[in-house]
Amino acid sequence: MSTAPPSPLRFGYGTNGLTDLRLDDALGLLADLGYDGVGLTLDHMHLDPLAPDLPARTARVARRLGELGLTATVETGARYVLDPRRKHGPSLLDPDPDGRAARTALLVTAVRTAADLGAHAVHCFSGITPPGTDPGTAWKRLEEALWPVVDAAAAAGVPLAVEPEPGHLLATLDDFHHLRTVMGNPTPLGLTLDIGHCQCLEPASPADCVRAAAPWLRHVQIEDMRRGVHEHLPFGDGEIDFPPVLDALAESGYRGLTVVELPRHSHAGPELARRSIEFLRAPAPKGAPDA
C-alpha cells in the first residue's frame, strides 16, 4: 500500500499577530503547536532593533529558536518602530533624505540580525508614494535607498525579499519585476509573495501567481482575503481556494517558511495560531477551520 510523500511546505506564524505575548512565550506556543518556524517582526515588544545590546539579545533568541527546533524569517513591517506618530514612517520613499537613511539603516540592521539568527530571508516593502512625488522620483528613491540593504544582504548571505503591498509604490508582481530590472537583477534581491495580496489585486489566481513567481520566491506570507479588499482574514473567512495554492507552493521548489500573516488579530493570537496550523496541515483544507 503506497502513501503520499510528506509535504515539503514549512509553516510559520508571524509575531505581528502575537503582540500580546512575550517573545519567549510566543516561540514556545508555536513550537508546541507544531509550527516549523516564525516570522519575527523586529519591534519594541519583540527583539527591539533600536534598543541597546541587540547582538546579545539576538543571541539569546537564536539559542531559544535552536532549543525549540524553530527556524525564522525576519520581517520589518512594524508600524511605529522608527516614528511613534507616523505609521510605517519614515519609508524608503520619504522626501527627507535623513528619513530614507533611517529606514535603510533599520533594514541593514535587520539583515545583520537575520544572519545572527540563521534566518532564511529578510522581508521589506517600498512604502506609499508621498503626496506630490512623481513616479520617476519615487522609483529612483527606492532604488537608491535599497542598494545598501542589497549590499548588506550579499555580505551576510541572507536574501532580501521585497513584498508587493497594496497601495504602495511597489504593489504588484509587475512592480517587483520593474524594480529587479532597473537594479540589474542583483542576486540577493528576491520576492515576498503574500497570497492574500494576490487574491486582492493580481489579475491571475493566487496559485498562478505562485507558479509565475517561483524563480524569485524567498519568503511567503499566507492568509485569507477577498477580491479588492486589503484585509487580512483567518482561513475560511475570505475567498481563496487554498488546496491549489498549497499544491503550487509544494511544486514550486520554494523551501523557506510560509508564514501566517494576521497582524490585526493579536487579541486572539494563540487560538488563531492553533486553528491556522490545523487548517494548513489538513490533507485537503476546505472552508473554515473548526473553532
mmCIF file of C-alpha atoms in Angstrom:
data_model
loop_
_atom_site.group_PDB
_atom_site.id
_atom_site.type_symbol
_atom_site.label_atom_id
_atom_site.label_comp_id
_atom_site.label_asym_id
_atom_site.label_seq_id
_atom_site.Cartn_x
_atom_site.Cartn_y
_atom_site.Cartn_z
ATOM 1 C CA MET A 1 0.000 0.000 0.000
ATOM 2 C CA SER A 2 1.593 3.298 -1.088
ATOM 3 C CA THR A 3 1.317 6.530 0.849
ATOM 4 C CA ALA A 4 1.667 10.099 -0.368
ATOM 5 C CA PRO A 5 5.058 11.694 0.304
ATOM 6 C CA PRO A 6 5.134 14.280 3.079
ATOM 7 C CA SER A 7 4.585 17.882 2.019
ATOM 8 C CA PRO A 8 7.767 19.942 1.632
ATOM 9 C CA LEU A 9 5.964 23.016 2.954
ATOM 10 C CA ARG A 10 7.217 24.524 6.192
ATOM 11 C CA PHE A 11 4.804 26.754 8.092
ATOM 12 C CA GLY A 12 5.390 29.663 10.433
ATOM 13 C CA TYR A 13 3.291 32.258 12.233
ATOM 14 C CA GLY A 14 4.048 35.974 12.352
ATOM 15 C CA THR A 15 4.823 37.576 15.687
ATOM 16 C CA ASN A 16 2.966 40.677 14.476
ATOM 17 C CA GLY A 17 -0.127 38.575 15.181
ATOM 18 C CA LEU A 18 1.095 37.675 18.676
ATOM 19 C CA THR A 19 1.951 41.111 20.059
ATOM 20 C CA ASP A 20 0.153 40.481 23.363
ATOM 21 C CA LEU A 21 2.620 37.684 24.152
ATOM 22 C CA ARG A 22 6.213 37.957 25.298
ATOM 23 C CA LEU A 23 8.500 36.750 22.527
ATOM 24 C CA ASP A 24 9.676 33.727 24.505
ATOM 25 C CA ASP A 25 6.072 32.719 25.171
ATOM 26 C CA ALA A 26 5.144 33.218 21.523
ATOM 27 C CA LEU A 27 8.009 30.988 20.358
ATOM 28 C CA GLY A 28 7.072 28.306 22.877
ATOM 29 C CA LEU A 29 3.459 28.412 21.716
ATOM 30 C CA LEU A 30 4.403 27.981 18.064
ATOM 31 C CA ALA A 31 6.716 25.081 18.821
ATOM 32 C CA ASP A 32 4.024 23.360 20.904
ATOM 33 C CA LEU A 33 1.503 23.784 18.072
ATOM 34 C CA GLY A 34 3.821 22.120 15.576
ATOM 35 C CA TYR A 35 4.966 25.115 13.526
ATOM 36 C CA ASP A 36 8.305 24.858 11.755
ATOM 37 C CA GLY A 37 9.273 28.460 12.357
ATOM 38 C CA VAL A 38 8.361 32.059 12.998
ATOM 39 C CA GLY A 39 8.060 35.281 11.042
ATOM 40 C CA LEU A 40 9.795 37.567 13.535
ATOM 41 C CA THR A 41 8.837 41.235 13.194
ATOM 42 C CA LEU A 42 11.505 43.416 14.788
ATOM 43 C CA ASP A 43 9.534 45.726 17.076
ATOM 44 C CA HIS A 44 9.607 47.283 20.524
ATOM 45 C CA MET A 45 7.885 44.285 22.120
ATOM 46 C CA HIS A 46 9.749 41.570 20.162
ATOM 47 C CA LEU A 47 13.510 41.945 19.705
ATOM 48 C CA ASP A 48 13.596 45.736 19.536
ATOM 49 C CA PRO A 49 16.120 46.644 16.796
ATOM 50 C CA LEU A 50 16.809 50.072 18.318
ATOM 51 C CA ALA A 51 17.312 49.120 21.981
ATOM 52 C CA PRO A 52 20.781 48.540 23.484
ATOM 53 C CA ASP A 53 22.625 45.218 23.351
ATOM 54 C CA LEU A 54 20.915 43.938 20.205
ATOM 55 C CA PRO A 55 23.639 41.336 19.446
ATOM 56 C CA ALA A 56 23.354 39.819 22.922
ATOM 57 C CA ARG A 57 19.556 39.797 22.798
ATOM 58 C CA THR A 58 19.649 38.288 19.314
ATOM 59 C CA ALA A 59 21.993 35.547 20.519
ATOM 60 C CA ARG A 60 19.508 34.642 23.245
ATOM 61 C CA VAL A 61 16.672 34.422 20.717
ATOM 62 C CA ALA A 62 18.850 32.314 18.424
ATOM 63 C CA ARG A 63 19.508 29.884 21.273
ATOM 64 C CA ARG A 64 15.790 29.717 22.051
ATOM 65 C CA LEU A 65 14.945 29.013 18.418
ATOM 66 C CA GLY A 66 17.507 26.228 18.405
ATOM 67 C CA GLU A 67 16.149 24.713 21.605
ATOM 68 C CA LEU A 68 12.630 24.701 20.147
ATOM 69 C CA GLY A 69 13.637 23.457 16.712
ATOM 70 C CA LEU A 70 12.265 26.580 15.000
ATOM 71 C CA THR A 71 13.642 28.485 12.029
ATOM 72 C CA ALA A 72 12.930 32.131 11.296
ATOM 73 C CA THR A 73 12.488 34.839 8.756
ATOM 74 C CA VAL A 74 12.917 38.468 9.786
ATOM 75 C CA GLU A 75 10.063 40.824 8.944
ATOM 76 C CA THR A 76 10.296 44.607 9.047
ATOM 77 C CA GLY A 77 6.681 45.789 8.932
ATOM 78 C CA ALA A 78 6.497 47.190 12.474
ATOM 79 C CA ARG A 79 4.135 50.146 12.345
ATOM 80 C CA TYR A 80 5.799 52.645 14.672
ATOM 81 C CA VAL A 81 9.296 51.347 15.332
ATOM 82 C CA LEU A 82 11.001 54.408 13.790
ATOM 83 C CA ASP A 83 8.426 57.154 14.366
ATOM 84 C CA PRO A 84 5.820 56.901 17.154
ATOM 85 C CA ARG A 85 3.468 59.239 15.274
ATOM 86 C CA ARG A 86 3.679 58.050 11.651
ATOM 87 C CA LYS A 87 2.613 54.555 10.677
ATOM 88 C CA HIS A 88 5.464 52.892 8.747
ATOM 89 C CA GLY A 89 7.299 56.204 8.677
ATOM 90 C CA PRO A 90 9.772 57.221 7.527
ATOM 91 C CA SER A 91 9.768 54.970 4.471
ATOM 92 C CA LEU A 92 12.266 54.274 1.711
ATOM 93 C CA LEU A 93 10.375 56.930 -0.308
ATOM 94 C CA ASP A 94 10.397 59.694 2.302
ATOM 95 C CA PRO A 95 11.056 63.191 0.908
ATOM 96 C CA ASP A 96 13.594 63.740 3.708
ATOM 97 C CA PRO A 97 16.951 62.090 2.873
ATOM 98 C CA ASP A 98 17.594 61.565 6.576
ATOM 99 C CA GLY A 99 14.260 59.771 6.865
ATOM 100 C CA ARG A 100 15.104 57.446 3.979
ATOM 101 C CA ALA A 101 18.504 56.836 5.514
ATOM 102 C CA ALA A 102 16.905 55.862 8.843
ATOM 103 C CA ARG A 103 14.742 53.265 7.097
ATOM 104 C CA THR A 104 17.730 51.955 5.147
ATOM 105 C CA ALA A 105 19.732 51.677 8.370
ATOM 106 C CA LEU A 106 16.910 49.741 10.025
ATOM 107 C CA LEU A 107 16.839 47.284 7.124
ATOM 108 C CA VAL A 108 20.618 46.843 7.257
ATOM 109 C CA THR A 109 20.264 46.104 10.976
ATOM 110 C CA ALA A 110 17.530 43.586 10.117
ATOM 111 C CA VAL A 111 19.852 41.842 7.660
ATOM 112 C CA ARG A 112 22.591 41.521 10.271
ATOM 113 C CA THR A 113 20.083 40.314 12.850
ATOM 114 C CA ALA A 114 18.764 37.743 10.382
ATOM 115 C CA ALA A 115 22.281 36.457 9.798
ATOM 116 C CA ASP A 116 22.827 36.111 13.559
ATOM 117 C CA LEU A 117 19.522 34.213 13.874
ATOM 118 C CA GLY A 118 20.237 31.930 10.918
ATOM 119 C CA ALA A 119 17.067 33.298 9.282
ATOM 120 C CA HIS A 120 16.338 32.353 5.678
ATOM 121 C CA ALA A 121 15.359 35.849 4.477
ATOM 122 C CA VAL A 122 14.668 39.470 5.404
ATOM 123 C CA HIS A 123 11.348 40.953 4.317
ATOM 124 C CA CYS A 124 10.687 44.590 3.441
ATOM 125 C CA PHE A 125 8.354 46.774 1.368
ATOM 126 C CA SER A 126 8.588 50.066 -0.522
ATOM 127 C CA GLY A 127 6.152 52.312 1.317
ATOM 128 C CA ILE A 128 3.419 54.595 -0.006
ATOM 129 C CA THR A 129 4.391 57.247 -2.542
ATOM 130 C CA PRO A 130 4.374 60.591 -0.684
ATOM 131 C CA PRO A 131 1.905 63.231 -1.913
ATOM 132 C CA GLY A 132 3.308 65.362 -4.707
ATOM 133 C CA THR A 133 6.014 62.860 -5.632
ATOM 134 C CA ASP A 134 6.090 61.781 -9.268
ATOM 135 C CA PRO A 135 6.584 58.053 -10.041
ATOM 136 C CA GLY A 136 10.036 58.524 -11.550
ATOM 137 C CA THR A 137 11.326 60.241 -8.427
ATOM 138 C CA ALA A 138 9.733 57.610 -6.174
ATOM 139 C CA TRP A 139 11.316 54.699 -8.058
ATOM 140 C CA LYS A 140 14.705 56.432 -8.015
ATOM 141 C CA ARG A 141 14.478 56.960 -4.255
ATOM 142 C CA LEU A 142 13.540 53.308 -3.746
ATOM 143 C CA GLU A 143 16.433 52.050 -5.819
ATOM 144 C CA GLU A 144 18.985 54.291 -4.107
ATOM 145 C CA ALA A 145 17.681 53.506 -0.618
ATOM 146 C CA LEU A 146 17.742 49.748 -1.231
ATOM 147 C CA TRP A 147 21.280 49.440 -2.561
ATOM 148 C CA PRO A 148 22.966 49.489 0.884
ATOM 149 C CA VAL A 149 20.494 46.829 2.028
ATOM 150 C CA VAL A 150 21.169 44.665 -1.030
ATOM 151 C CA ASP A 151 24.908 45.014 -0.419
ATOM 152 C CA ALA A 152 24.471 44.054 3.241
ATOM 153 C CA ALA A 153 22.361 41.061 2.209
ATOM 154 C CA ALA A 154 25.078 39.937 -0.204
ATOM 155 C CA ALA A 155 27.734 40.229 2.504
ATOM 156 C CA ALA A 156 25.587 38.357 5.038
ATOM 157 C CA GLY A 157 24.382 35.682 2.652
ATOM 158 C CA VAL A 158 20.748 36.420 3.551
ATOM 159 C CA PRO A 159 18.272 37.152 0.730
ATOM 160 C CA LEU A 160 16.278 40.371 0.768
ATOM 161 C CA ALA A 161 12.617 39.637 -0.008
ATOM 162 C CA VAL A 162 10.637 42.673 -1.197
ATOM 163 C CA GLU A 163 6.871 42.458 -0.739
ATOM 164 C CA PRO A 164 4.337 43.920 -3.176
ATOM 165 C CA GLU A 165 1.920 45.716 -0.877
ATOM 166 C CA PRO A 166 -1.486 47.101 -1.953
ATOM 167 C CA GLY A 167 -1.415 50.880 -2.009
ATOM 168 C CA HIS A 168 2.377 51.096 -2.056
ATOM 169 C CA LEU A 169 4.645 52.192 -4.900
ATOM 170 C CA LEU A 170 5.651 48.559 -5.322
ATOM 171 C CA ALA A 171 2.183 46.999 -5.221
ATOM 172 C CA THR A 172 2.188 44.128 -7.737
ATOM 173 C CA LEU A 173 4.344 41.382 -9.167
ATOM 174 C CA ASP A 174 4.885 43.542 -12.240
ATOM 175 C CA ASP A 175 6.208 46.288 -9.955
ATOM 176 C CA PHE A 176 8.643 43.831 -8.377
ATOM 177 C CA HIS A 177 9.960 42.883 -11.797
ATOM 178 C CA HIS A 178 10.325 46.572 -12.657
ATOM 179 C CA LEU A 179 12.481 47.113 -9.558
ATOM 180 C CA ARG A 180 14.502 43.974 -10.244
ATOM 181 C CA THR A 181 15.152 45.123 -13.815
ATOM 182 C CA VAL A 182 16.163 48.707 -13.023
ATOM 183 C CA MET A 183 18.548 47.427 -10.325
ATOM 184 C CA GLY A 184 20.163 44.979 -12.742
ATOM 185 C CA ASN A 185 18.742 41.829 -11.131
ATOM 186 C CA PRO A 186 21.137 41.652 -8.142
ATOM 187 C CA THR A 187 21.381 38.128 -6.755
ATOM 188 C CA PRO A 188 20.291 38.958 -3.160
ATOM 189 C CA LEU A 189 17.083 40.672 -4.334
ATOM 190 C CA GLY A 190 14.113 38.335 -4.124
ATOM 191 C CA LEU A 191 10.382 38.383 -3.530
ATOM 192 C CA THR A 192 7.996 38.096 -0.614
ATOM 193 C CA LEU A 193 4.729 36.766 -2.033
ATOM 194 C CA ASP A 194 1.660 37.429 0.103
ATOM 195 C CA ILE A 195 -1.058 35.008 -1.004
ATOM 196 C CA GLY A 196 -3.851 37.288 0.194
ATOM 197 C CA HIS A 197 -2.456 40.202 -1.796
ATOM 198 C CA CYS A 198 -2.621 38.032 -4.917
ATOM 199 C CA GLN A 199 -6.321 37.489 -4.288
ATOM 200 C CA CYS A 200 -6.798 41.175 -3.538
ATOM 201 C CA LEU A 201 -5.376 42.744 -6.676
ATOM 202 C CA GLU A 202 -3.409 40.483 -9.046
ATOM 203 C CA PRO A 203 -5.148 39.563 -12.341
ATOM 204 C CA ALA A 204 -4.013 35.930 -12.032
ATOM 205 C CA SER A 205 -5.261 33.462 -9.415
ATOM 206 C CA PRO A 206 -3.140 33.040 -6.259
ATOM 207 C CA ALA A 207 -1.998 29.595 -7.446
ATOM 208 C CA ASP A 208 -0.953 31.020 -10.807
ATOM 209 C CA CYS A 209 0.852 33.848 -9.022
ATOM 210 C CA VAL A 210 2.859 31.261 -7.087
ATOM 211 C CA ARG A 211 3.843 29.495 -10.290
ATOM 212 C CA ALA A 212 4.790 32.749 -12.011
ATOM 213 C CA ALA A 213 6.806 33.982 -9.019
ATOM 214 C CA ALA A 214 8.571 30.709 -8.228
ATOM 215 C CA PRO A 215 12.059 31.666 -9.510
ATOM 216 C CA TRP A 216 12.194 34.699 -7.209
ATOM 217 C CA LEU A 217 10.400 33.402 -4.107
ATOM 218 C CA ARG A 218 12.407 33.996 -0.935
ATOM 219 C CA HIS A 219 9.552 34.387 1.558
ATOM 220 C CA VAL A 220 5.816 33.621 1.566
ATOM 221 C CA GLN A 221 3.042 35.079 3.703
ATOM 222 C CA ILE A 222 -0.391 33.483 3.780
ATOM 223 C CA GLU A 223 -3.888 34.369 4.985
ATOM 224 C CA ASP A 224 -7.362 34.615 3.528
ATOM 225 C CA MET A 225 -8.605 37.716 1.690
ATOM 226 C CA ARG A 226 -11.363 38.984 -0.593
ATOM 227 C CA ARG A 227 -11.028 40.458 -4.057
ATOM 228 C CA GLY A 228 -10.371 44.189 -3.961
ATOM 229 C CA VAL A 229 -10.313 44.441 -0.147
ATOM 230 C CA HIS A 230 -6.948 44.626 1.611
ATOM 231 C CA GLU A 231 -7.976 42.961 4.869
ATOM 232 C CA HIS A 232 -6.029 40.017 6.286
ATOM 233 C CA LEU A 233 -8.546 37.347 7.327
ATOM 234 C CA PRO A 234 -8.362 33.999 9.119
ATOM 235 C CA PHE A 235 -8.573 30.972 6.845
ATOM 236 C CA GLY A 236 -12.122 30.356 5.666
ATOM 237 C CA ASP A 237 -13.268 33.960 6.154
ATOM 238 C CA GLY A 238 -12.269 35.078 2.655
ATOM 239 C CA GLU A 239 -12.472 33.827 -0.908
ATOM 240 C CA ILE A 240 -9.227 31.922 -1.520
ATOM 241 C CA ASP A 241 -9.298 28.279 -2.618
ATOM 242 C CA PHE A 242 -6.258 27.065 -0.699
ATOM 243 C CA PRO A 243 -5.559 23.492 -1.900
ATOM 244 C CA PRO A 244 -4.368 24.693 -5.354
ATOM 245 C CA VAL A 245 -2.231 27.360 -3.695
ATOM 246 C CA LEU A 246 -0.565 24.889 -1.342
ATOM 247 C CA ASP A 247 -0.047 22.441 -4.212
ATOM 248 C CA ALA A 248 1.581 25.176 -6.296
ATOM 249 C CA LEU A 249 3.867 26.113 -3.414
ATOM 250 C CA ALA A 250 4.847 22.495 -2.860
ATOM 251 C CA GLU A 251 5.657 22.104 -6.556
ATOM 252 C CA SER A 252 7.497 25.432 -6.868
ATOM 253 C CA GLY A 253 10.739 24.373 -5.237
ATOM 254 C CA TYR A 254 10.346 27.002 -2.507
ATOM 255 C CA ARG A 255 11.623 25.618 0.794
ATOM 256 C CA GLY A 256 11.500 28.659 3.062
ATOM 257 C CA LEU A 257 8.789 29.381 5.598
ATOM 258 C CA THR A 258 5.191 30.047 4.626
ATOM 259 C CA VAL A 259 4.128 32.413 7.401
ATOM 260 C CA VAL A 260 0.567 33.090 8.557
ATOM 261 C CA GLU A 261 0.087 36.870 8.488
ATOM 262 C CA LEU A 262 -2.712 38.128 10.771
ATOM 263 C CA PRO A 263 -1.352 41.396 12.203
ATOM 264 C CA ARG A 264 -4.714 42.716 13.406
ATOM 265 C CA HIS A 265 -5.734 39.599 15.300
ATOM 266 C CA SER A 266 -3.342 39.576 18.239
ATOM 267 C CA HIS A 267 -6.251 39.644 20.676
ATOM 268 C CA ALA A 268 -6.991 36.064 19.551
ATOM 269 C CA GLY A 269 -3.462 35.147 18.508
ATOM 270 C CA PRO A 270 -2.963 31.861 20.382
ATOM 271 C CA GLU A 271 -6.312 30.441 19.250
ATOM 272 C CA LEU A 272 -5.850 31.588 15.656
ATOM 273 C CA ALA A 273 -2.365 30.119 15.606
ATOM 274 C CA ARG A 274 -3.872 26.776 16.600
ATOM 275 C CA ARG A 275 -6.686 26.955 14.066
ATOM 276 C CA SER A 276 -4.337 28.084 11.313
ATOM 277 C CA ILE A 277 -1.850 25.229 11.617
ATOM 278 C CA GLU A 278 -4.716 22.709 11.751
ATOM 279 C CA PHE A 279 -6.124 24.220 8.558
ATOM 280 C CA LEU A 280 -2.792 24.251 6.738
ATOM 281 C CA ARG A 281 -1.824 20.721 7.805
ATOM 282 C CA ALA A 282 -5.176 19.222 6.797
ATOM 283 C CA PRO A 283 -4.892 16.829 3.816
ATOM 284 C CA ALA A 284 -7.352 18.885 1.725
ATOM 285 C CA PRO A 285 -8.394 22.037 3.618
ATOM 286 C CA LYS A 286 -11.836 23.279 2.696
ATOM 287 C CA GLY A 287 -13.884 26.051 4.273
ATOM 288 C CA ALA A 288 -13.395 27.477 7.705
ATOM 289 C CA PRO A 289 -11.424 25.578 10.366
ATOM 290 C CA ASP A 290 -13.326 24.354 13.382
ATOM 291 C CA ALA A 291 -13.474 26.841 16.213
#
